[in-house]
Short mmCIF file of C-alpha atoms and ligand atoms in Angstrom, two decimals:
data_model
loop_
_atom_site.label_atom_id
_atom_site.label_comp_id
_atom_site.label_asym_id
_atom_site.label_seq_id
_atom_site.Cartn_x
_atom_site.Cartn_y
_atom_site.Cartn_z
CA MET A 1 101.39 167.86 179.30
CA LEU A 2 100.49 164.62 181.07
CA VAL A 3 97.29 161.86 180.29
CA LEU A 4 95.09 160.75 182.67
CA ARG A 5 94.09 157.58 181.61
CA LEU A 6 90.48 155.96 183.28
CA GLU A 7 88.02 153.11 182.71
CA CYS A 8 84.43 153.17 183.37
CA PRO A 9 80.83 151.69 182.67
CA ALA A 10 79.81 153.26 179.24
CA ALA A 11 76.39 154.44 181.37
CA GLU A 12 78.84 156.39 183.59
CA LYS A 13 80.93 158.02 181.00
CA ASP A 14 79.01 161.59 180.23
CA ARG A 15 79.17 162.15 183.37
CA LEU A 16 82.85 161.45 184.00
CA ILE A 17 83.51 163.64 181.18
CA ALA A 18 81.90 166.29 182.77
CA GLU A 19 83.68 165.68 186.03
CA LEU A 20 86.94 166.24 183.94
CA TRP A 21 85.82 169.44 181.91
CA GLU A 22 84.96 170.68 185.84
CA ARG A 23 88.58 169.66 186.79
CA SER A 24 90.01 171.99 183.94
CA THR A 25 91.22 168.93 181.65
CA ALA A 26 92.78 170.55 178.21
CA GLY A 27 90.82 167.84 176.02
CA ILE A 28 89.48 164.31 176.18
CA THR A 29 90.01 161.34 174.12
CA GLU A 30 87.34 158.22 174.40
CA GLN A 31 87.13 154.95 173.22
CA ASP A 32 84.35 152.45 173.97
CA LEU A 33 85.95 149.12 175.14
CA PRO A 34 84.00 145.25 174.80
CA GLY A 35 81.65 144.70 177.91
CA GLY A 36 79.63 147.90 177.83
CA ARG A 37 82.83 149.68 179.42
CA SER A 38 84.78 153.15 178.13
CA SER A 39 88.21 154.20 178.17
CA LEU A 40 89.21 157.92 178.56
CA ALA A 41 92.24 159.44 178.08
CA ALA A 42 91.90 163.36 179.68
CA PHE A 43 94.72 165.89 178.98
CA PHE A 44 96.13 167.97 181.80
CA GLU A 45 99.30 170.85 182.36
CA GLU A 46 99.96 169.07 185.58
CA ARG A 47 98.67 166.27 187.93
CA ILE A 48 95.55 167.23 189.80
CA ASP A 49 94.01 165.58 192.35
CA VAL A 50 92.92 162.14 191.22
CA SER A 51 91.21 160.95 195.14
CA GLY A 52 87.71 161.59 194.13
CA LEU A 53 88.45 159.26 190.84
CA ALA A 54 89.70 155.98 192.49
CA ALA A 55 86.69 153.66 191.08
CA TRP A 56 87.63 154.86 187.64
CA LEU A 57 91.67 153.40 188.12
CA PRO A 58 93.21 156.52 187.21
CA GLN A 59 96.44 155.63 185.88
CA TRP A 60 98.96 158.69 184.73
CA GLU A 61 100.89 159.29 181.92
CA PRO A 62 103.38 161.32 180.31
CA VAL A 63 102.62 162.42 176.75
CA GLU A 64 104.29 164.40 174.20
CA ASP A 65 102.95 167.78 173.63
CA ARG A 66 102.83 167.71 170.07
CA ASP A 67 100.95 164.21 169.98
CA TRP A 68 97.85 165.64 172.54
CA VAL A 69 96.41 168.44 170.21
CA GLN A 70 96.24 166.30 167.44
CA VAL A 71 95.12 163.11 169.30
CA ALA A 72 92.22 165.19 171.16
CA GLN A 73 91.75 167.79 167.92
CA SER A 74 90.91 164.07 165.99
CA GLN A 75 88.85 162.92 168.52
CA TRP A 76 86.29 165.77 169.53
CA SER A 77 83.32 164.83 168.06
CA PRO A 78 80.06 167.70 167.34
CA ILE A 79 77.12 167.33 169.11
CA VAL A 80 73.26 167.78 168.80
CA VAL A 81 71.75 169.69 171.50
CA GLY A 82 68.14 170.05 171.87
CA ALA A 83 65.83 170.39 168.83
CA ARG A 84 67.90 173.48 167.21
CA PHE A 85 71.64 173.11 168.09
CA TYR A 86 74.59 171.52 166.60
CA LEU A 87 78.02 171.72 168.40
CA ALA A 88 81.29 171.39 166.65
CA PRO A 89 84.79 171.79 167.18
CA ALA A 90 86.59 175.34 164.60
CA TRP A 91 88.47 171.99 162.97
CA SER A 92 85.42 170.12 162.19
CA GLU A 93 84.74 170.29 158.32
CA ASP A 94 80.92 168.27 158.90
CA LEU A 95 78.27 170.49 157.70
CA THR A 96 75.52 171.29 160.41
CA PRO A 97 72.65 169.62 159.54
CA PRO A 98 69.63 171.83 157.93
CA GLY A 99 67.18 173.11 159.99
CA ARG A 100 69.90 172.95 162.84
CA LEU A 101 71.82 176.21 164.39
CA GLY A 102 75.92 175.51 164.19
CA LEU A 103 77.53 176.75 167.47
CA VAL A 104 81.72 176.16 167.50
CA MET A 105 82.88 175.07 170.97
CA HIS A 106 86.23 176.63 171.34
CA SER A 107 88.63 174.46 173.51
CA GLY A 108 90.24 177.81 175.05
CA GLN A 109 90.83 179.19 178.60
CA ALA A 110 87.17 180.21 179.85
CA CYS A 111 84.64 177.96 181.01
CA GLY A 112 81.80 177.47 178.28
CA THR A 113 83.19 175.09 175.34
CA GLY A 114 79.57 173.42 175.30
CA TRP A 115 80.67 170.21 176.37
CA HIS A 116 79.18 170.92 179.86
CA ALA A 117 75.83 169.07 180.38
CA ALA A 118 75.27 172.27 182.37
CA THR A 119 75.64 174.70 179.52
CA GLN A 120 73.74 171.83 177.38
CA LEU A 121 70.97 172.07 179.87
CA CYS A 122 70.59 176.35 179.11
CA LEU A 123 70.90 175.94 175.31
CA GLU A 124 67.60 173.47 175.43
CA ALA A 125 65.61 175.73 177.86
CA MET A 126 67.23 179.18 175.59
CA GLU A 127 65.39 177.41 171.87
CA ARG A 128 62.18 177.15 174.52
CA TYR A 129 62.05 180.27 176.25
CA LEU A 130 63.60 182.97 174.23
CA ALA A 131 61.37 184.34 171.77
CA PRO A 132 62.92 186.56 168.98
CA GLY A 133 63.39 189.80 169.64
CA ALA A 134 63.98 189.40 173.33
CA THR A 135 66.33 191.71 175.37
CA LEU A 136 68.66 189.12 176.72
CA LEU A 137 71.19 188.67 179.33
CA ASP A 138 73.71 186.05 179.79
CA LEU A 139 75.12 186.67 183.34
CA GLY A 140 78.57 184.45 183.86
CA THR A 141 79.22 184.51 180.01
CA GLY A 142 82.59 182.57 180.22
CA SER A 143 83.73 182.07 176.64
CA GLY A 144 80.01 183.69 175.63
CA ILE A 145 78.54 180.40 173.91
CA LEU A 146 74.63 181.32 175.31
CA ALA A 147 75.26 185.17 174.28
CA VAL A 148 76.24 183.67 170.85
CA ALA A 149 73.05 180.77 170.89
CA ALA A 150 71.15 183.88 171.74
CA SER A 151 71.90 185.82 168.59
CA LEU A 152 71.12 182.40 166.25
CA LEU A 153 67.94 181.97 167.66
CA GLY A 154 67.10 185.98 167.35
CA ALA A 155 67.43 187.72 170.11
CA GLY A 156 67.17 191.17 170.62
CA PRO A 157 69.47 193.19 172.56
CA ILE A 158 72.08 191.32 174.13
CA TYR A 159 74.00 191.35 177.48
CA ALA A 160 76.73 189.53 178.57
CA CYS A 161 78.42 189.49 182.03
CA ASP A 162 81.30 187.94 183.77
CA ILE A 163 83.28 188.79 186.63
CA ASP A 164 86.54 187.47 185.71
CA PRO A 165 87.90 189.77 183.64
CA ASN A 166 89.83 187.18 180.79
CA ALA A 167 86.70 185.51 180.58
CA ALA A 168 84.65 188.72 179.55
CA LEU A 169 87.89 189.41 176.90
CA ALA A 170 87.24 186.28 175.32
CA ALA A 171 83.66 186.37 175.12
CA ARG A 172 84.45 189.79 173.95
CA ASP A 173 86.97 188.58 171.15
CA ARG A 174 84.70 185.93 170.09
CA LEU A 175 81.02 187.72 169.79
CA ARG A 176 82.90 190.41 168.13
CA ALA A 177 84.93 187.42 165.46
CA GLU A 178 80.93 185.89 165.69
CA GLY A 179 79.23 189.29 164.39
CA VAL A 180 77.55 189.18 167.56
CA ALA A 181 76.40 192.71 168.70
CA ALA A 182 76.01 192.74 172.63
CA GLY A 183 76.67 194.98 175.30
CA LEU A 184 79.26 193.40 177.85
CA PHE A 185 79.79 194.32 181.32
CA ILE A 186 82.98 193.32 183.23
CA GLY A 187 82.10 192.30 187.10
CA SER A 188 78.68 193.33 187.76
CA THR A 189 75.48 194.45 185.96
CA ARG A 190 74.43 197.21 188.50
CA SER A 191 74.65 199.49 185.60
CA LEU A 192 71.86 197.72 183.63
CA ARG A 193 68.22 199.10 184.47
CA SER A 194 65.72 197.57 186.61
CA GLU A 195 63.06 195.41 185.01
CA SER A 196 64.94 195.63 181.76
CA ILE A 197 65.21 192.17 180.61
CA ASP A 198 63.18 189.74 178.63
CA LEU A 199 64.83 186.63 179.65
CA ILE A 200 68.27 185.75 181.59
CA VAL A 201 70.16 182.97 181.43
CA ALA A 202 72.96 182.00 184.28
CA ASN A 203 74.81 179.16 184.32
CA LEU A 204 76.99 179.80 187.57
CA ASN A 205 76.95 177.71 190.63
CA ALA A 206 74.30 177.23 193.68
CA GLU A 207 75.90 179.25 196.17
CA THR A 208 76.55 182.11 193.18
CA LEU A 209 72.37 181.91 191.99
CA LEU A 210 71.49 182.03 195.51
CA ALA A 211 73.67 185.34 195.93
CA LEU A 212 72.63 186.90 192.80
CA ALA A 213 68.48 186.43 193.63
CA PRO A 214 68.09 189.93 194.49
CA GLU A 215 70.04 191.11 190.96
CA ILE A 216 68.03 188.75 189.31
CA ALA A 217 64.53 189.95 190.47
CA ARG A 218 65.62 193.58 190.20
CA LEU A 219 66.54 192.76 186.57
CA ARG A 220 63.80 191.17 185.24
CA LYS A 221 60.48 192.45 183.54
CA PRO A 222 57.44 191.59 185.56
CA ALA A 223 56.83 188.66 183.01
CA ALA A 224 60.43 187.36 182.54
CA ARG A 225 61.93 183.96 182.76
CA ALA A 226 64.98 183.18 183.78
CA ILE A 227 67.33 179.90 183.18
CA LEU A 228 69.57 178.91 186.68
CA SER A 229 71.57 176.57 185.54
CA GLY A 230 75.00 174.93 186.92
CA PHE A 231 74.10 173.43 189.70
CA PRO A 232 74.06 169.39 190.39
CA ARG A 233 70.72 167.90 191.23
CA ARG A 234 71.53 167.33 194.94
CA HIS A 235 71.43 171.39 195.47
CA LEU A 236 68.07 171.18 193.32
CA PRO A 237 65.92 172.12 197.30
CA ARG A 238 68.03 175.19 198.14
CA LEU A 239 67.60 176.66 195.15
CA ARG A 240 64.01 175.49 194.90
CA ALA A 241 63.93 177.59 198.54
CA ALA A 242 65.35 180.66 196.90
CA PHE A 243 63.47 180.72 193.96
CA PRO A 244 59.82 178.78 194.80
CA SER A 245 57.28 177.93 192.07
CA PRO A 246 59.71 177.49 189.21
CA LEU A 247 57.66 177.00 186.04
CA GLU A 248 60.23 173.79 185.02
CA ILE A 249 62.98 172.25 186.06
CA LEU A 250 65.10 170.15 183.62
CA GLU A 251 66.89 167.83 184.45
CA ARG A 252 70.70 166.09 182.32
CA GLN A 253 72.68 163.73 183.40
CA ASP A 254 73.60 164.97 187.14
CA TRP A 255 72.64 168.32 186.44
CA ALA A 256 69.51 170.45 187.03
CA ALA A 257 68.37 173.88 185.95
CA LEU A 258 65.49 175.98 187.00
CA ILE A 259 62.88 178.07 184.69
CA ILE A 260 61.49 180.66 186.96
N1 LIG B 1 77.90 180.93 180.38
C1 LIG B 1 78.90 179.75 179.94
C2 LIG B 1 80.15 179.53 181.18
C3 LIG B 1 79.51 179.58 182.54
S1 LIG B 1 81.01 178.95 183.31
C4 LIG B 1 78.79 178.45 179.95
O1 LIG B 1 77.21 178.17 179.71
O2 LIG B 1 78.84 177.64 179.22
C5 LIG B 1 80.57 180.50 184.58
C6 LIG B 1 81.01 181.63 184.47
O3 LIG B 1 80.79 182.76 185.21
C7 LIG B 1 82.50 181.82 184.26
O4 LIG B 1 82.84 182.68 183.46
C8 LIG B 1 82.58 182.86 185.65
O5 LIG B 1 83.69 183.31 185.73
C9 LIG B 1 81.11 183.49 185.72
N2 LIG B 1 80.74 183.95 187.49
C10 LIG B 1 80.89 183.69 188.33
N3 LIG B 1 80.47 184.40 189.34
C11 LIG B 1 79.69 185.22 188.67
C12 LIG B 1 79.53 186.70 189.21
N4 LIG B 1 78.58 186.84 190.34
N5 LIG B 1 78.80 187.28 187.88
C13 LIG B 1 78.99 187.01 186.72
N6 LIG B 1 79.86 185.69 186.31
C14 LIG B 1 79.95 185.24 186.76
#
């Protein structure tokens, strides 16, 4: 295990943290420094390419295995997302604040810890666009976090799909453990009936969203909504061209989501 130490202005910290999660860090600790700066320590199994991170003065250091687990765990703090959710790591002993729905952040291999801004945009949109009893499809479920969130919000039938069998298995285990009944598809949603879904939530990337546009259109009921997330703001023009007249555009840090 290695630790990558970086320093940045405090205002850039969230963006840098999201980027480190994108690069598959195993955990991050952060510390505020005097002068409005922050120091981050990101843990990795092996060295990654840091050429794009040069502005943040990256420094590699070896770290003892037993240290990083303890350190990373003790520093992952719970966060509130939107008006309804409270995300906390499994080992947190804090109680979910009254009126909020508690979601466990898993630090496993599948995407979907809940730390990423794109996931948080999905959660914020779901709490506003998911009507109780609605049929939901979590397209690209990763660890299953959005399917669990849908269940907490009172969704009706829940379907989840992932092309990565490992992610689908991780989602299956999580959904079972949390008592969420969901239909799980590995690979594609082709066996789902046309016009059968009330709300689709797809936290993918721009290319995949564009490629899946026909499938999303096929699955939506005529009045259904879709939350399309997982892409940086700079891709908005391409997505708006493919999904014209969105109902709403949400933005968080460098990330955007379209509600159609
Ligand atoms: N829904 C989670 C995980 C998002 S990561 C969250 O919001 O945090 C995106 C997931 O989509 C990955 O697990 C990836 O394997 C999956 N994925 C990528 N392309 C896909 C496709 N064409 N169909 C279904 N899943 C896909």
